[in-house]
mmCIF file of C-alpha atoms and ligand atoms in Angstrom:
data_model
loop_
_atom_site.group_PDB
_atom_site.id
_atom_site.type_symbol
_atom_site.label_atom_id
_atom_site.label_comp_id
_atom_site.label_asym_id
_atom_site.label_seq_id
_atom_site.Cartn_x
_atom_site.Cartn_y
_atom_site.Cartn_z
ATOM 1 C CA MET I 27 -26.928 -1.638 11.551
ATOM 2 C CA SER I 28 -27.509 1.668 13.319
ATOM 3 C CA PRO I 29 -25.779 2.320 16.671
ATOM 4 C CA ALA I 30 -29.149 2.508 18.439
ATOM 5 C CA ARG I 31 -30.133 -0.972 17.258
ATOM 6 C CA GLY I 32 -26.663 -2.234 18.131
ATOM 7 C CA THR I 33 -27.083 -0.997 21.712
ATOM 8 C CA VAL I 34 -30.535 -2.529 22.113
ATOM 9 C CA SER I 35 -29.497 -5.925 20.728
ATOM 10 C CA GLY I 36 -26.289 -5.713 22.791
ATOM 11 C CA THR I 37 -28.309 -5.182 25.984
ATOM 12 C CA THR I 38 -30.651 -8.030 25.054
ATOM 13 C CA GLY I 39 -27.736 -10.392 24.407
ATOM 14 C CA ARG I 40 -26.076 -9.661 27.727
ATOM 15 C CA ARG I 41 -29.389 -9.870 29.543
ATOM 16 C CA THR I 42 -30.060 -13.333 28.097
ATOM 17 C CA VAL I 43 -26.732 -14.651 29.400
ATOM 18 C CA ALA I 44 -27.112 -12.976 32.819
ATOM 19 C CA THR I 45 -30.707 -14.211 33.175
ATOM 20 C CA LEU I 46 -29.597 -17.771 32.446
ATOM 21 C CA GLY I 47 -26.914 -17.456 35.134
ATOM 22 C CA ALA I 48 -29.401 -16.070 37.652
ATOM 23 C CA ALA I 49 -31.891 -18.825 36.764
ATOM 24 C CA TYR I 50 -29.311 -21.529 37.519
ATOM 25 C CA ILE I 51 -28.512 -19.959 40.887
ATOM 26 C CA VAL I 52 -32.215 -19.825 41.772
ATOM 27 C CA PHE I 53 -32.786 -23.402 40.569
ATOM 28 C CA ALA I 54 -29.740 -24.575 42.503
ATOM 29 C CA GLY I 55 -31.102 -22.914 45.673
ATOM 30 C CA GLY I 56 -34.547 -24.479 45.194
ATOM 31 C CA TRP I 57 -33.078 -27.895 44.464
ATOM 32 C CA ALA I 58 -30.757 -27.716 47.495
ATOM 33 C CA TYR I 59 -33.650 -26.746 49.773
ATOM 34 C CA VAL I 60 -35.823 -29.620 48.560
ATOM 35 C CA ARG I 61 -32.994 -32.194 48.839
ATOM 36 C CA ALA I 62 -31.720 -30.986 52.216
ATOM 37 C CA THR I 63 -35.182 -31.033 53.734
ATOM 38 C CA GLY I 64 -35.711 -34.467 52.108
ATOM 39 C CA GLY I 65 -32.846 -35.891 54.134
ATOM 40 C CA GLU I 66 -30.049 -36.073 51.535
ATOM 41 C CA PRO I 67 -26.536 -35.843 53.043
ATOM 42 C CA SER I 68 -25.402 -32.200 53.276
ATOM 43 C CA LEU I 69 -22.059 -32.858 51.550
ATOM 44 C CA ASN I 70 -23.840 -34.306 48.477
ATOM 45 C CA VAL I 71 -26.215 -31.348 48.374
ATOM 46 C CA LEU I 72 -23.320 -28.910 48.771
ATOM 47 C CA ILE I 73 -21.216 -30.372 45.953
ATOM 48 C CA VAL I 74 -24.090 -30.587 43.471
ATOM 49 C CA THR I 75 -25.282 -27.081 44.380
ATOM 50 C CA ALA I 76 -21.772 -25.752 43.831
ATOM 51 C CA LEU I 77 -21.665 -27.462 40.391
ATOM 52 C CA ILE I 78 -24.847 -25.607 39.392
ATOM 53 C CA VAL I 79 -24.225 -22.270 41.141
ATOM 54 C CA GLY I 80 -20.654 -22.119 39.741
ATOM 55 C CA PRO I 81 -21.735 -22.023 36.066
ATOM 56 C CA GLY I 82 -24.512 -19.567 37.035
ATOM 57 C CA VAL I 83 -21.954 -17.197 38.553
ATOM 58 C CA ILE I 84 -19.677 -17.626 35.505
ATOM 59 C CA LEU I 85 -22.569 -16.722 33.184
ATOM 60 C CA ILE I 86 -23.406 -13.584 35.198
ATOM 61 C CA TYR I 87 -19.756 -12.569 35.415
ATOM 62 C CA GLY I 88 -19.301 -13.298 31.679
ATOM 63 C CA ALA I 89 -22.299 -11.113 30.781
ATOM 64 C CA HIS I 90 -20.907 -8.349 32.996
ATOM 65 C CA ARG I 91 -17.434 -8.592 31.393
ATOM 66 C CA LEU I 92 -18.588 -8.737 27.762
ATOM 67 C CA PRO I 93 -17.938 -5.005 27.047
ATOM 68 C CA ALA I 94 -14.285 -5.565 27.986
ATOM 69 C CA TYR I 95 -13.884 -8.046 25.112
ATOM 70 C CA ASP I 96 -13.117 -7.078 21.561
ATOM 71 C CA ILE I 97 -16.707 -7.687 20.453
ATOM 72 C CA THR I 98 -19.159 -5.368 18.778
ATOM 73 C CA PRO I 99 -22.419 -5.232 20.854
ATOM 74 C CA ASN I 100 -24.423 -6.270 17.785
ATOM 75 C CA TYR I 101 -22.973 -9.754 18.255
ATOM 76 C CA TYR I 102 -23.861 -10.157 21.971
ATOM 77 C CA PRO I 103 -27.109 -11.948 21.016
ATOM 78 C CA VAL I 104 -24.969 -14.552 19.209
ATOM 79 C CA ILE I 105 -23.403 -15.392 22.572
ATOM 80 C CA GLY I 106 -26.839 -15.749 24.188
ATOM 81 C CA GLN I 107 -27.885 -18.015 21.316
ATOM 82 C CA TRP I 108 -24.832 -20.237 21.795
ATOM 83 C CA CYS I 109 -25.614 -20.592 25.535
ATOM 84 C CA LEU I 110 -29.250 -21.475 24.857
ATOM 85 C CA GLY I 111 -28.231 -23.777 21.988
ATOM 86 C CA ALA I 112 -25.791 -25.636 24.256
ATOM 87 C CA ILE I 113 -28.571 -26.123 26.865
ATOM 88 C CA VAL I 114 -30.959 -27.432 24.205
ATOM 89 C CA VAL I 115 -28.394 -29.884 22.822
ATOM 90 C CA MET I 116 -27.476 -31.121 26.306
ATOM 91 C CA THR I 117 -31.160 -31.513 27.186
ATOM 92 C CA ALA I 118 -31.702 -33.587 24.042
ATOM 93 C CA ILE I 119 -28.729 -35.819 24.880
ATOM 94 C CA LEU I 120 -29.848 -36.275 28.489
ATOM 95 C CA SER I 121 -33.423 -37.047 27.400
ATOM 96 C CA LEU I 122 -32.224 -39.669 24.943
ATOM 97 C CA TYR I 123 -30.089 -41.237 27.620
ATOM 98 C CA HIS I 124 -32.838 -41.067 30.240
ATOM 99 C CA PHE I 125 -35.474 -42.728 28.072
ATOM 100 C CA GLN I 126 -33.324 -45.564 26.802
ATOM 101 C CA PRO I 127 -34.626 -48.943 27.977
ATOM 102 C CA ALA I 128 -31.424 -50.268 29.613
ATOM 103 C CA ASP I 129 -30.673 -47.558 32.054
ATOM 104 C CA SER I 130 -31.747 -44.072 33.188
ATOM 105 C CA PHE I 131 -30.785 -41.327 35.615
ATOM 106 C CA ARG I 132 -31.507 -41.996 39.236
ATOM 107 C CA ASN I 133 -32.019 -38.314 39.861
ATOM 108 C CA PRO I 134 -33.025 -36.632 36.561
ATOM 109 C CA HIS I 135 -33.508 -33.117 38.028
ATOM 110 C CA ARG I 136 -30.052 -33.051 39.467
ATOM 111 C CA SER I 137 -28.452 -34.396 36.277
ATOM 112 C CA PHE I 138 -30.431 -32.001 34.096
ATOM 113 C CA LEU I 139 -29.492 -28.929 36.168
ATOM 114 C CA MET I 140 -25.849 -29.897 36.538
ATOM 115 C CA PHE I 141 -25.111 -30.892 32.939
ATOM 116 C CA THR I 142 -27.069 -28.114 31.242
ATOM 117 C CA ALA I 143 -25.428 -25.549 33.570
ATOM 118 C CA LEU I 144 -21.991 -26.841 32.610
ATOM 119 C CA SER I 145 -22.888 -26.951 28.907
ATOM 120 C CA SER I 146 -24.157 -23.342 29.017
ATOM 121 C CA VAL I 147 -20.673 -22.290 30.168
ATOM 122 C CA ALA I 148 -19.216 -24.155 27.163
ATOM 123 C CA GLY I 149 -21.793 -22.283 25.027
ATOM 124 C CA LEU I 150 -20.597 -18.996 26.561
ATOM 125 C CA GLY I 151 -16.983 -19.788 25.605
ATOM 126 C CA VAL I 152 -17.839 -20.804 22.036
ATOM 127 C CA GLY I 153 -20.203 -17.818 21.731
ATOM 128 C CA ILE I 154 -17.491 -15.364 22.763
ATOM 129 C CA TYR I 155 -15.089 -16.977 20.274
ATOM 130 C CA ASP I 156 -17.685 -16.826 17.489
ATOM 131 C CA ALA I 157 -18.676 -13.221 18.271
ATOM 132 C CA ARG I 158 -15.022 -12.161 18.272
ATOM 133 C CA ALA I 159 -14.417 -13.854 14.919
ATOM 134 C CA ARG I 160 -17.479 -12.080 13.478
ATOM 135 C CA THR I 161 -16.293 -8.769 14.941
ATOM 136 C CA ARG I 162 -12.885 -9.237 13.336
ATOM 137 C CA ALA I 163 -14.454 -10.148 9.977
ATOM 138 C CA LEU I 164 -16.650 -7.040 10.230
ATOM 139 C CA GLU I 165 -13.603 -4.905 11.012
ATOM 140 C CA VAL I 166 -11.633 -6.362 8.067
ATOM 141 C CA ASP I 167 -14.611 -5.727 5.812
ATOM 142 C CA ARG I 168 -14.917 -2.152 7.087
ATOM 143 C CA ARG I 169 -11.206 -1.528 6.543
ATOM 144 C CA ASN I 170 -11.357 -2.997 3.046
ATOM 145 C CA ARG I 171 -14.257 -0.735 2.158
ATOM 146 C CA GLU I 172 -12.371 2.241 3.590
ATOM 147 C CA LEU I 173 -9.260 1.263 1.593
ATOM 148 C CA ARG I 174 -11.286 0.938 -1.600
ATOM 149 C CA ARG I 175 -12.838 4.334 -0.946
ATOM 150 C CA MET I 176 -9.415 5.914 -0.309
ATOM 151 C CA GLN I 177 -8.023 4.259 -3.426
ATOM 152 C CA ALA I 178 -10.878 5.608 -5.541
ATOM 153 C CA LEU I 179 -10.312 9.089 -4.065
ATOM 154 C CA LEU I 180 -6.577 8.864 -4.742
ATOM 155 C CA GLU I 181 -7.111 7.713 -8.321
ATOM 156 C CA GLU I 182 -9.595 10.514 -8.857
ATOM 157 C CA SER I 183 -7.250 13.148 -7.449
ATOM 158 C CA ASN I 184 -4.355 11.658 -9.427
ATOM 159 C CA ASP I 185 -6.396 11.844 -12.626
ATOM 160 C CA ARG I 186 -7.302 15.442 -11.901
ATOM 161 C CA LEU I 187 -3.660 16.315 -11.210
ATOM 162 C CA GLU I 188 -2.545 14.605 -14.405
ATOM 163 C CA GLN I 189 -5.183 16.451 -16.391
ATOM 164 C CA PHE I 190 -4.155 19.714 -14.790
ATOM 165 C CA ALA I 191 -0.414 19.191 -15.383
ATOM 166 C CA SER I 192 -1.017 18.001 -18.914
ATOM 167 C CA ALA I 193 -3.370 20.889 -19.777
ATOM 168 C CA ALA I 194 -1.167 23.475 -18.076
ATOM 169 C CA SER I 195 2.033 22.356 -19.760
ATOM 170 C CA HIS I 196 0.284 21.870 -23.099
ATOM 171 C CA ASP I 197 -1.377 25.281 -23.008
ATOM 172 C CA LEU I 198 1.890 26.930 -21.981
ATOM 173 C CA GLN I 199 3.663 25.663 -25.096
ATOM 174 C CA GLU I 200 2.126 28.113 -27.545
ATOM 175 C CA PRO I 201 2.724 31.394 -25.643
ATOM 176 C CA LEU I 202 6.200 30.137 -24.796
ATOM 177 C CA ARG I 203 7.027 29.489 -28.422
ATOM 178 C CA MET I 204 5.789 32.981 -29.203
ATOM 179 C CA ILE I 205 8.036 34.538 -26.562
ATOM 180 C CA THR I 206 11.072 32.658 -27.869
ATOM 181 C CA ARG I 207 10.241 33.498 -31.501
ATOM 182 C CA TYR I 208 9.890 37.237 -30.888
ATOM 183 C CA LEU I 209 12.882 37.423 -28.594
ATOM 184 C CA THR I 210 14.971 35.703 -31.262
ATOM 185 C CA LEU I 211 13.615 38.199 -33.815
ATOM 186 C CA VAL I 212 14.622 41.094 -31.567
ATOM 187 C CA GLU I 213 18.049 39.519 -31.135
ATOM 188 C CA HIS I 214 18.570 39.219 -34.888
ATOM 189 C CA ARG I 215 16.861 42.326 -36.247
ATOM 190 C CA TYR I 216 17.658 44.874 -33.593
ATOM 191 C CA ALA I 217 21.039 43.673 -32.427
ATOM 192 C CA ASP I 218 22.659 46.851 -33.779
ATOM 193 C CA ALA I 219 20.108 49.077 -32.064
ATOM 194 C CA LEU I 220 20.861 47.513 -28.676
ATOM 195 C CA ASP I 221 23.885 48.273 -26.562
ATOM 196 C CA GLU I 222 25.975 45.543 -24.874
ATOM 197 C CA ASP I 223 23.643 45.353 -21.824
ATOM 198 C CA GLY I 224 20.547 45.194 -24.012
ATOM 199 C CA ARG I 225 21.967 42.272 -26.021
ATOM 200 C CA GLU I 226 22.874 40.486 -22.791
ATOM 201 C CA PHE I 227 19.365 40.984 -21.363
ATOM 202 C CA VAL I 228 17.758 39.575 -24.504
ATOM 203 C CA ALA I 229 20.132 36.591 -24.375
ATOM 204 C CA PHE I 230 19.119 35.978 -20.722
ATOM 205 C CA ALA I 231 15.448 36.205 -21.653
ATOM 206 C CA ILE I 232 15.907 33.689 -24.509
ATOM 207 C CA ASP I 233 17.774 31.351 -22.189
ATOM 208 C CA GLY I 234 14.982 31.615 -19.586
ATOM 209 C CA ALA I 235 12.326 30.926 -22.216
ATOM 210 C CA ASP I 236 14.309 27.902 -23.497
ATOM 211 C CA ARG I 237 14.526 26.573 -19.961
ATOM 212 C CA LEU I 238 10.823 27.037 -19.432
ATOM 213 C CA GLN I 239 10.219 25.224 -22.707
ATOM 214 C CA GLU I 240 12.347 22.268 -21.549
ATOM 215 C CA MET I 241 10.532 22.183 -18.223
ATOM 216 C CA THR I 242 7.050 22.255 -19.745
ATOM 217 C CA ASP I 243 8.103 19.561 -22.249
ATOM 218 C CA GLY I 244 9.316 17.437 -19.338
ATOM 219 C CA LEU I 245 6.183 18.088 -17.303
ATOM 220 C CA LEU I 246 3.995 17.203 -20.246
ATOM 221 C CA GLU I 247 5.838 13.950 -20.741
ATOM 222 C CA TYR I 248 5.696 13.268 -16.985
ATOM 223 C CA SER I 249 1.948 13.830 -16.806
ATOM 224 C CA ARG I 250 1.295 11.558 -19.781
ATOM 225 C CA VAL I 251 3.174 8.459 -18.685
ATOM 226 C CA GLU I 252 -0.003 6.519 -18.041
ATOM 227 C CA ALA I 253 -2.153 8.044 -20.766
ATOM 228 C CA ASP I 254 0.531 7.417 -23.394
ATOM 229 C CA SER I 255 0.871 3.664 -22.890
ATOM 230 C CA ASP I 256 -2.249 1.572 -23.162
ATOM 231 C CA SER I 257 -0.842 -1.921 -23.405
ATOM 232 C CA PHE I 258 2.515 -3.541 -22.782
ATOM 233 C CA ASP I 259 4.472 -5.707 -25.226
ATOM 234 C CA ARG I 260 7.137 -8.287 -24.561
ATOM 235 C CA VAL I 261 10.393 -6.350 -24.919
ATOM 236 C CA ASP I 262 14.021 -7.396 -24.801
ATOM 237 C CA LEU I 263 15.853 -4.950 -22.522
ATOM 238 C CA ASP I 264 19.085 -5.675 -24.437
ATOM 239 C CA ASP I 265 17.505 -4.111 -27.539
ATOM 240 C CA VAL I 266 15.999 -1.277 -25.513
ATOM 241 C CA LEU I 267 19.394 -0.407 -24.025
ATOM 242 C CA THR I 268 21.035 -0.590 -27.476
ATOM 243 C CA ASP I 269 18.447 1.903 -28.805
ATOM 244 C CA ALA I 270 19.028 4.217 -25.824
ATOM 245 C CA LEU I 271 22.811 4.119 -26.373
ATOM 246 C CA ALA I 272 22.329 4.809 -30.086
ATOM 247 C CA ASN I 273 20.339 7.947 -29.198
ATOM 248 C CA LEU I 274 23.145 8.997 -26.850
ATOM 249 C CA HIS I 275 26.029 8.161 -29.172
ATOM 250 C CA VAL I 276 27.101 11.798 -29.684
ATOM 251 C CA ARG I 277 27.340 12.378 -25.934
ATOM 252 C CA ILE I 278 29.073 9.044 -25.433
ATOM 253 C CA ASP I 279 31.635 9.846 -28.151
ATOM 254 C CA GLU I 280 32.217 13.396 -26.929
ATOM 255 C CA SER I 281 32.675 12.389 -23.318
ATOM 256 C CA GLY I 282 34.742 9.287 -24.132
ATOM 257 C CA ALA I 283 32.396 7.228 -21.978
ATOM 258 C CA ALA I 284 33.000 3.483 -21.653
ATOM 259 C CA VAL I 285 29.630 1.736 -21.424
ATOM 260 C CA THR I 286 29.503 -2.003 -20.769
ATOM 261 C CA TRP I 287 26.574 -4.288 -20.014
ATOM 262 C CA ASP I 288 25.619 -7.849 -19.154
ATOM 263 C CA SER I 289 22.825 -9.773 -20.771
ATOM 264 C CA LEU I 290 19.458 -8.202 -19.882
ATOM 265 C CA PRO I 291 16.088 -9.980 -19.548
ATOM 266 C CA LEU I 292 12.802 -9.900 -21.430
ATOM 267 C CA VAL I 293 10.001 -7.980 -19.697
ATOM 268 C CA ASP I 294 6.505 -6.755 -20.457
ATOM 269 C CA GLY I 295 6.440 -3.030 -20.971
ATOM 270 C CA ASP I 296 6.299 0.048 -23.114
ATOM 271 C CA ARG I 297 9.457 0.000 -25.215
ATOM 272 C CA ARG I 298 9.618 3.773 -25.704
ATOM 273 C CA GLN I 299 9.217 4.492 -22.002
ATOM 274 C CA LEU I 300 11.786 1.897 -20.929
ATOM 275 C CA ARG I 301 14.241 3.329 -23.462
ATOM 276 C CA GLN I 302 13.625 6.714 -21.859
ATOM 277 C CA VAL I 303 14.547 5.265 -18.433
ATOM 278 C CA PHE I 304 17.854 3.873 -19.748
ATOM 279 C CA GLN I 305 18.517 7.065 -21.629
ATOM 280 C CA ASN I 306 17.982 9.274 -18.567
ATOM 281 C CA LEU I 307 20.076 7.063 -16.290
ATOM 282 C CA VAL I 308 22.999 6.675 -18.715
ATOM 283 C CA SER I 309 22.825 10.367 -19.620
ATOM 284 C CA ASN I 310 22.993 11.298 -15.920
ATOM 285 C CA ALA I 311 25.911 8.917 -15.410
ATOM 286 C CA ILE I 312 27.738 10.810 -18.167
ATOM 287 C CA THR I 313 26.750 14.260 -16.840
ATOM 288 C CA TYR I 314 27.710 13.533 -13.236
ATOM 289 C CA CYS I 315 30.916 11.586 -13.955
ATOM 290 C CA GLY I 316 33.314 13.999 -12.222
ATOM 291 C CA ASP I 317 36.816 14.597 -13.576
ATOM 292 C CA GLU I 318 37.482 11.142 -15.016
ATOM 293 C CA PRO I 319 35.936 9.980 -18.333
ATOM 294 C CA PRO I 320 32.605 8.261 -17.551
ATOM 295 C CA ARG I 321 32.548 4.526 -16.865
ATOM 296 C CA ILE I 322 29.118 2.926 -16.857
ATOM 297 C CA HIS I 323 28.018 -0.672 -16.382
ATOM 298 C CA VAL I 324 24.467 -1.982 -16.833
ATOM 299 C CA SER I 325 23.502 -5.323 -15.297
ATOM 300 C CA ALA I 326 20.465 -7.301 -14.177
ATOM 301 C CA HIS I 327 19.768 -9.904 -11.536
ATOM 302 C CA ARG I 328 16.699 -11.816 -10.426
ATOM 303 C CA ARG I 329 15.126 -10.975 -7.036
ATOM 304 C CA GLY I 330 12.097 -13.165 -6.293
ATOM 305 C CA GLN I 331 9.331 -12.311 -8.741
ATOM 306 C CA ASP I 332 11.241 -9.317 -10.158
ATOM 307 C CA TRP I 333 14.227 -8.448 -12.270
ATOM 308 C CA VAL I 334 16.448 -5.743 -10.813
ATOM 309 C CA VAL I 335 18.251 -3.724 -13.478
ATOM 310 C CA SER I 336 21.165 -1.543 -12.325
ATOM 311 C CA VAL I 337 23.039 1.297 -13.975
ATOM 312 C CA ARG I 338 26.335 1.766 -12.159
ATOM 313 C CA ASP I 339 28.710 4.688 -12.525
ATOM 314 C CA TRP I 340 31.919 5.764 -10.860
ATOM 315 C CA GLY I 341 31.036 9.467 -10.832
ATOM 316 C CA ILE I 342 30.530 12.148 -8.182
ATOM 317 C CA GLY I 343 28.018 10.146 -6.113
ATOM 318 C CA ILE I 344 25.063 11.462 -4.110
ATOM 319 C CA ASP I 345 24.932 12.360 -0.444
ATOM 320 C CA SER I 346 22.693 9.965 1.518
ATOM 321 C CA ASP I 347 20.446 12.885 2.635
ATOM 322 C CA ASP I 348 19.616 13.683 -0.997
ATOM 323 C CA GLN I 349 19.021 10.191 -2.290
ATOM 324 C CA ASP I 350 15.231 10.283 -1.903
ATOM 325 C CA ARG I 351 14.434 13.782 -3.056
ATOM 326 C CA ILE I 352 16.246 13.497 -6.407
ATOM 327 C CA PHE I 353 13.288 11.391 -7.611
ATOM 328 C CA ASP I 354 10.879 14.317 -7.068
ATOM 329 C CA VAL I 355 9.923 16.697 -9.864
ATOM 330 C CA PHE I 356 12.344 19.606 -10.440
ATOM 331 C CA GLN I 357 14.666 18.508 -7.629
ATOM 332 C CA ARG I 358 18.305 19.152 -8.567
ATOM 333 C CA LEU I 359 21.454 19.057 -6.504
ATOM 334 C CA HIS I 360 23.466 21.289 -8.803
ATOM 335 C CA SER I 361 23.059 24.684 -10.404
ATOM 336 C CA ARG I 362 22.517 24.990 -14.148
ATOM 337 C CA GLU I 363 25.961 26.566 -14.418
ATOM 338 C CA GLU I 364 27.566 23.464 -12.909
ATOM 339 C CA HIS I 365 25.497 20.926 -14.871
ATOM 340 C CA PRO I 366 22.658 21.596 -17.320
ATOM 341 C CA GLY I 367 19.319 19.887 -16.643
ATOM 342 C CA THR I 368 15.701 20.401 -15.640
ATOM 343 C CA GLY I 369 15.413 18.089 -12.650
ATOM 344 C CA ILE I 370 12.630 16.042 -14.185
ATOM 345 C CA GLY I 371 14.635 13.090 -15.592
ATOM 346 C CA LEU I 372 14.632 10.902 -12.480
ATOM 347 C CA ALA I 373 11.048 11.831 -11.582
ATOM 348 C CA LEU I 374 10.061 10.632 -15.048
ATOM 349 C CA CYS I 375 12.055 7.398 -14.564
ATOM 350 C CA LYS I 376 10.264 6.819 -11.254
ATOM 351 C CA ARG I 377 6.858 7.337 -12.789
ATOM 352 C CA ILE I 378 7.608 5.059 -15.726
ATOM 353 C CA VAL I 379 9.011 2.307 -13.519
ATOM 354 C CA GLU I 380 6.030 2.523 -11.137
ATOM 355 C CA HIS I 381 3.694 2.430 -14.126
ATOM 356 C CA HIS I 382 5.399 -0.877 -15.009
ATOM 357 C CA GLY I 383 4.788 -2.247 -11.498
ATOM 358 C CA GLY I 384 8.329 -1.688 -10.205
ATOM 359 C CA GLN I 385 10.365 0.580 -7.974
ATOM 360 C CA ILE I 386 13.461 2.679 -8.463
ATOM 361 C CA TRP I 387 16.165 3.605 -5.965
ATOM 362 C CA VAL I 388 19.777 4.663 -5.731
ATOM 363 C CA GLU I 389 22.710 3.425 -3.694
ATOM 364 C CA SER I 390 25.585 5.808 -3.663
ATOM 365 C CA ASP I 391 28.444 7.277 -1.787
ATOM 366 C CA PRO I 392 30.361 10.352 -2.878
ATOM 367 C CA GLU I 393 33.581 8.333 -3.043
ATOM 368 C CA GLY I 394 32.485 5.361 -5.127
ATOM 369 C CA GLY I 395 29.843 6.639 -7.569
ATOM 370 C CA SER I 396 26.188 5.678 -7.822
ATOM 371 C CA THR I 397 24.126 2.645 -8.716
ATOM 372 C CA PHE I 398 20.594 3.416 -9.889
ATOM 373 C CA SER I 399 18.465 0.266 -9.779
ATOM 374 C CA PHE I 400 14.911 -0.393 -10.836
ATOM 375 C CA SER I 401 12.781 -3.491 -10.509
ATOM 376 C CA LEU I 402 10.381 -4.834 -13.123
ATOM 377 C CA PRO I 403 8.058 -7.837 -12.774
ATOM 378 C CA ALA I 404 9.615 -10.945 -14.327
ATOM 379 C CA VAL I 405 7.781 -12.783 -17.093
ATOM 380 C CA GLU I 406 7.865 -16.413 -18.189
ATOM 381 C CA SER I 407 9.819 -16.441 -21.445
HETATM 382 P P1 ADP P 1384 18.727 16.651 -14.029
HETATM 383 O O1 ADP P 1384 19.837 15.714 -14.321
HETATM 384 O O2 ADP P 1384 18.053 17.177 -15.236
HETATM 385 O O3 ADP P 1384 19.090 17.726 -13.056
HETATM 386 P P2 ADP P 1384 17.460 14.406 -12.812
HETATM 387 O O4 ADP P 1384 16.096 14.249 -12.264
HETATM 388 O O5 ADP P 1384 17.891 13.460 -13.871
HETATM 389 O O6 ADP P 1384 17.560 15.884 -13.286
HETATM 390 O O7 ADP P 1384 18.483 14.300 -11.614
HETATM 391 C C1 ADP P 1384 18.215 14.997 -10.416
HETATM 392 C C2 ADP P 1384 19.512 15.254 -9.666
HETATM 393 O O8 ADP P 1384 20.055 14.024 -9.220
HETATM 394 C C3 ADP P 1384 20.584 15.859 -10.533
HETATM 395 O O9 ADP P 1384 20.477 17.258 -10.548
HETATM 396 C C4 ADP P 1384 21.867 15.373 -9.872
HETATM 397 O O10 ADP P 1384 22.218 16.246 -8.858
HETATM 398 C C5 ADP P 1384 21.481 14.051 -9.233
HETATM 399 N N1 ADP P 1384 21.949 12.904 -10.031
HETATM 400 C C6 ADP P 1384 21.266 12.216 -10.960
HETATM 401 N N2 ADP P 1384 21.982 11.213 -11.460
HETATM 402 C C7 ADP P 1384 23.178 11.246 -10.852
HETATM 403 C C8 ADP P 1384 24.368 10.453 -10.920
HETATM 404 N N3 ADP P 1384 24.465 9.406 -11.742
HETATM 405 N N4 ADP P 1384 25.398 10.785 -10.116
HETATM 406 C C9 ADP P 1384 25.299 11.827 -9.266
HETATM 407 N N5 ADP P 1384 24.201 12.610 -9.134
HETATM 408 C C10 ADP P 1384 23.158 12.348 -9.921
#
């Protein structure tokens, strides 16, 4: 409904209620005049007049106060309709009572004015309640539509970003390979023609190109998390972890890492992606183990509707200020000289876990190592 119509109907609704109030005051005055001049005791006239004027004043005051309530003006007419409806219902009841054979009102005008005035106030109360409920429903509906619109926009922009990252990293692969190939050729064929500095510069350039290659590979994988997994299968995380450890066996042997684990649950997911999560977390636990040989324990516990899987290490830990940003793309806390890496591993884990309907987080202190945990929706086995 347009704002202009809303204003007009709002004015009409308030006017209906105020007019009813004014009408009762006028009727009460007329009735009091007739009764007082007809010889009825003043106290009787006063009380009955007050019982009619009172609701009239309440209706006028209510109409005046309506804008202060949490009601959209489009629903003011609903309040007027409730007041009129209450008068009609009361009139019907009074008429039925009046025309019954056994008994009837001694003074029908007085009863009619008094009871319908009181019932119109009840109508005002119910009307305000109803109009507020409708306003709230309208607001919820508006918010839902806004949320759906925002969600569609977000999905669209996410899709575009994914396409961009995927295309950019994919298209970068070929020229990158070319750079590495020709630099390696220079290194091999013209090594004798280069002096010490020249050989060092070529080695730096090859190292830079290799790094760029790793980063674009990671970015490509990151941007394809959703596109690469259409449907989920029931997977046993015990098997997934075993596969991940098998892929890491050289690093585990070389570092002398002790990896232990409890029984892990069945979940619905993409086996390859979940293996990647375990692989990245265990690999990090080995990389950031500190001076002692790595110790790693993998466990799972139920939390409501989810399983929480944790990879615990006793390594160098992570400062609390850095615990959020390490899940962002290319965020690293150490230089390449200290520890090799691209800074995409945890971002990839986060994306995979979120794609599976879960969350990932870390609890850590630099003294006691880190526990990376991720949740996955539980399934009925
Ligand atoms: P990468 O390991 O390639 O640098 P990640 O995204 O896997 O990238 O990790 C981001 C950063 O988080 C790392 O550079 C490291 O500083 C920190 N980090 C990750 N895992 C651990 C861990 N188990 N213990 C301490 N720090 C860690």
